[in-house]
Amino acid sequence: MTVGVYVSAMTPGSGKSLISLGLSDALHRHADRIGFFKPIVMGDDAAADPMVALMRRSFNLDETRARGGMTEHEARALMGTGQRAEIDARSVAIYSEMARHCDVIIVEGTDLTGHDAAVEFDLNARLANNLGCLVLAVVSAREMTAAEAVEAVDIARRELLEAKCSLLAIMVNRAQPDALGSIESNVRRGASGRPVYVLPELAAISQPTVAEVSAALDAQLIAGSSRLDRDVTGIKVAAMNVGNFLNLLDDGHLVIVPGDRADVMVATLASALSADFPVPSALVLTGGLNPDPHIYPLLAHAPFPVFSVQPDTYDTARRVSEVRSEIASGQRRKVAAALGLWAVRVDENELLERLTLPRPATMTPLRFLHELIERARSQRRRIVLPEGSDIRILRAAEILRRRDVCDLTVLGSEQQIRDLASTEGIDLSGIELVDPALSPLREEFAVEYARLRAHKGVDLERAREVMTEGSYFGTMMVQLGKVDGMVSGAAHTTANTIRPALEFVKTREGVKIVSSVFIMLLADRALVYGDCAVNPEPDEEQLADIAIASAETAAQFGIEPRIAMLSYSTGGSGAGAAVDKVRRATELVRSLRPDLAVEGPIQYDAAADASIAASKMPESSVAGQATVFIFPDLNTGNNTYKAVQQSSGAVAVGPVLQGLRKPVNDLSRGCTVEDIVNTVAITAIQAQTDTSGGSPSEAYVPATGQEA
């Protein structure tokens, strides 16, 4: 039976979309098939609702599992003619159809923004009851005192009880940050004992973006940057002389000025191009006035957008002040901030204990990646990112911080990092910035490096020089426990990332070789491929070592290890040096780890397809259901993972390095922001189960020329 949760606003401006998004993220990790339904949508097209579109993108839902019902205009027309039952009937029909494809459906009610909030409340309560949904009530505490918020919760509970609704929980949203403790200590759960959660107003969510402001103003972009995703942190109307104006300007402020004030335009541009002055989010020229022709060439190089609008300065400022940010816009940083806030303030286990959900039968790519974030967050770790001059690293760091995944240290020139972040509108608050060249840790690290590399002739002077390089400094932070792991490689080679780790982090005791895996996320399951990135021609002992390490990595990420030692031959059907190597490696794995399920030599089709396995290896417990695929050499592994990725649409996460005493992971130089986020989460999870207590082993040096 499908479970339904009705997210119902109890006050205007509740911010219920944040609640719908957080709830969907939580449910997606506990059920195979979630759905999202808005019985009544704003606008003229029920199929084009922004929140429905966001849910489709965020959770890979098709139109059978995320849809709108009717428009607000249609609903009001039906209510005006006394046909309220028709609204219910249409909603129940759509919900029932969706239930055929969903295990759980989140239903989002109306916003209570109409003229009669009581009518809307009655409508939402009736729909929740007719759909058979539990109600998740959302109360806005914006501009309320703690006492007023507590009273609003009591009123909401009483009204839902009178409406015979089944209450799941109450969310107090948009509370003043300094009132959180008082609200939490005074709010009552009522006779039902249902939980009450309190979420603060968060500027990262409530501040509109430049895109939202420009859309509200119907503004025309006439010069400057075309990036519109920066948050507008404040408004500055330039009605004073330039000196006083610059004194009040701050990062992220939107500057509103008449189109004939060339002095303010030039001063704003000069501020943005100077390292010592703030960078505004945008410049809006009012009154339909065109700038002096000599100003246009300067504005063309502005690192912020320059808009022109017809209304005067006062009217424009008023309209900008009324713009509300909407999570439904899908702005990535706001979504990250919303999910991070939910994770910190809501006890998911308590909230979901009343929902009986079927256990997920498949592992989709989206679920795997969502669970990565949740697992990383569950035991907080600190990860260092040495490439602070790469804009992708900074964007990923902001996303990770907003989602509250882990603590971060970013390396590089602090001034250069802050200038780059300011220009790009990236918020680095809460992220530690360290310049290796200026850090007091440099001398400590140099002394340790010289000690560890004395046998290679490294003296202290050379060690001091080496420790100015980000990858060496970051790796030493990991080695000495200043951080828990490192992720690098967005702007450097794999050798640059791995070499320092091979030099002094070394491998875990009993591990002979540093290797790698890709976690391949297929449509319905996750597989592990190794080694596809590090070792060109492993011998039989190294191949066995890679297989065991890959099985341990699989188990670490919730994949039951069943190892297929791949070859061009299955069982005893073929012979030759390459097949014999795989056969001996398989026997080594069995002798070293008799607890692991392993089969080899075996061809890929027999390892992956149950029907082929039934004819080729009918007695095998691995054939047809392998989860860990070990390739005989780098050429085979690298080409295979890329072929599967490109031909099947599988998501390849990695490479994930394994065998080191402490977690260090490499990025592709073509990585995306999402790749960086996922790799940091993986590294944090590896750090949670760090087993580096033993003495280091001498690291095997792959034939890529990395020095050990």
Steps between C-alpha positions, in 0.01 A plus 500: 500500500628844406584737787403865459638803686318833455727804553256766613575868563332623818605863452586712194863503390574173679784393270336162458698428181810456717308245706380317188855485365653377825226242551540375144874462548445301820231278350701441185763326712238272657272405210542383143231716343412844631252739342416870526154648444371858513121487479480878438779698337561868447517632145309413188650159422469214748762303307765774531512553876860586612485280810383200297785566255752521785384167644527336160857622457612432856364147533482386138121475499299467181155651440327199655670571834519881512213714381262783567122480520308814408584869495404737780263676257318173426476415870358843591248479218380163628478627857315810384231285338468267799683210334756431771434127465629521143839619629512202733393257230761616250774496763408151621496372142851632429633381836356152444661478157835610644468245782529223242858614438606620847574359843468841663361832372577846636200727442562874525202716588424862416689802633222676696572814298143558389249741649342239727757288682227316692350372174841383382569325831168320472585402142839356601360314800221348291741395225739340751214297647357397163840394375561306823821691574680573822544876544838668540398848616725799430480813717692814407665671796637782288493829692344318798623499856564162661171528691306579183657204319409263783141629493488452120599135547221449754246659266616286206475181703155590626368589153630177348348299785163668445528424127554129588842498330762240585806699609849373421700796637516879512778704345564849636683661208676836449547562872730777620838333569522649850154362585569135411587386851203674660254358246638148537491508877142633520320335211278209600445177314139482605302193598598322178869527583580588140843660452553872444812617317626857486694631200657847490471764232808447286637785289650252253144393416299819545731734309389526136741439214580753232295286260192523723538877540552560128195288417286694749615830348476379140849646475709507182860379523707765319860429609729309735493139611212276399519297824176547689526242778665725760302579817388858559610564858367856517384804303688825458332800335767744384356835605817647654849594389739228390718509813212444739342243267813281483532514876158330533536247216553135595555169319186376328307827521282587204567860394206704369589828329351733239631423152667841472722468811827417324700576816327227701531249215875554468548489879302174527706346221827617659392348831433162337837498326697588812616233744432731795141595420172303488347347188127575449263233374359721223450856383150618407467822296159660545272741317564346159799734474789387282852538640743733333641324188851530645392293802379197303851364420580505873175333602559226245783371721303511825527174701132542587185541283384849404125540444276776372140551620230754415364587850665770708744431783244504782259266321781263408633485855151429634446216254841347574426505874186295436674222306488168684741220425339170410664162549288385209722707271747211538801720571757241599651678799156568650399137462825399673437747783143373542608136519780588740259686728255208494777253589611707799158589643279196428526156662414286198480173690246644742303664220479190283438242771123520438536440127508135403703503179599198291873433509668628180563212263738683266794736532454780249783747427306781661435302818864392525622859467244628751604230747865599450421848626299367794771255604770766475292731716432233765858506640647839423853508358732775369625479141770716341474630141842621381384670178341818631566692180260276303149647485344150494666420833358816656150437366511141628627621839205738528254221412659264753490764771140592427398135506693458826684194366840547664754758617732636233845653471588662166864571413642792303564871523226621733471837326479343155239249617288771662529724192395214272211406728386861527507549123305178443253556785612194698443497874797344681382570854569206729782370276859516623748659257871421541792635298779235514766763437392709799362235736675448836454127429747517213808470721354208697410325175843566348679351802284187479543469123877535529501226765287264294697562178850523643585166335434672167734788581230755584630772733298758694548776243366278222215386727396861565479558125299181442249598769395811305333269247133436576496123442800443729374737768150347484633144513712587804188642667345155450814320615522695826127489574427870446229389256342161427544477124595681179341543157709644216552470125251749354791707367789251528594153382431177684874468565498842671227378738635153570876563517504669843281225644732231363801683644391522863141389567576154357266203484314326780668208669460188291418694182756475221364745247307825472215450257169651403140418423212670326157458654279446197141607560271316261126556480419247773824409678849611590811310387870537577763498222870468586769597413416748225729792582833418668681170426580421135613134525441346845650157559302219663581606859414861426180394322396302809582802716285723277212252520506486881528879533216547250277261695570698818416825321177350370396393849592845632242653267223249565563270202517130586831385345484214251826509306540413131866463390456589134670335204427415138429144617247354746602220734728245338393570143813690403874507560787742462717725713229766552237243604745317725587827677133561580455138612794523741379838628158349570655219702702755697184692589336177618796409717545848648132576549293180507203708621470680166291366210728498195494342155761496226606496236161609369379705204303816562174369354508188719573715804220749436217309331319222689374323186850480350644395835248216517654341192867589555539463880177360645657403834658838574367725776653803330433447129202703383487711814849646540526845656879549497667470158881473500662567164830331407672827400450875479439499125203265535360666811523860386346431162224283646384751761490777240315278252237407759471863612452633147281224357268432794478842665648360821641749750868434575604621846874510552774409475493406867852426622543203733782345696642819653514535879297819480246611238633700204294515181561620148274704271491508124613832356168504314301453821178686570396668823276199568796264450696694762209494746463123459873432533524709817205305645673171410822617664314600815339154516839333454629711788215381721627143473870588493705198610839666486607398848767256375845588377528603134609257232740592225285620214520330162601750231272471194669516162376855453823633646373603842778502753459311824 
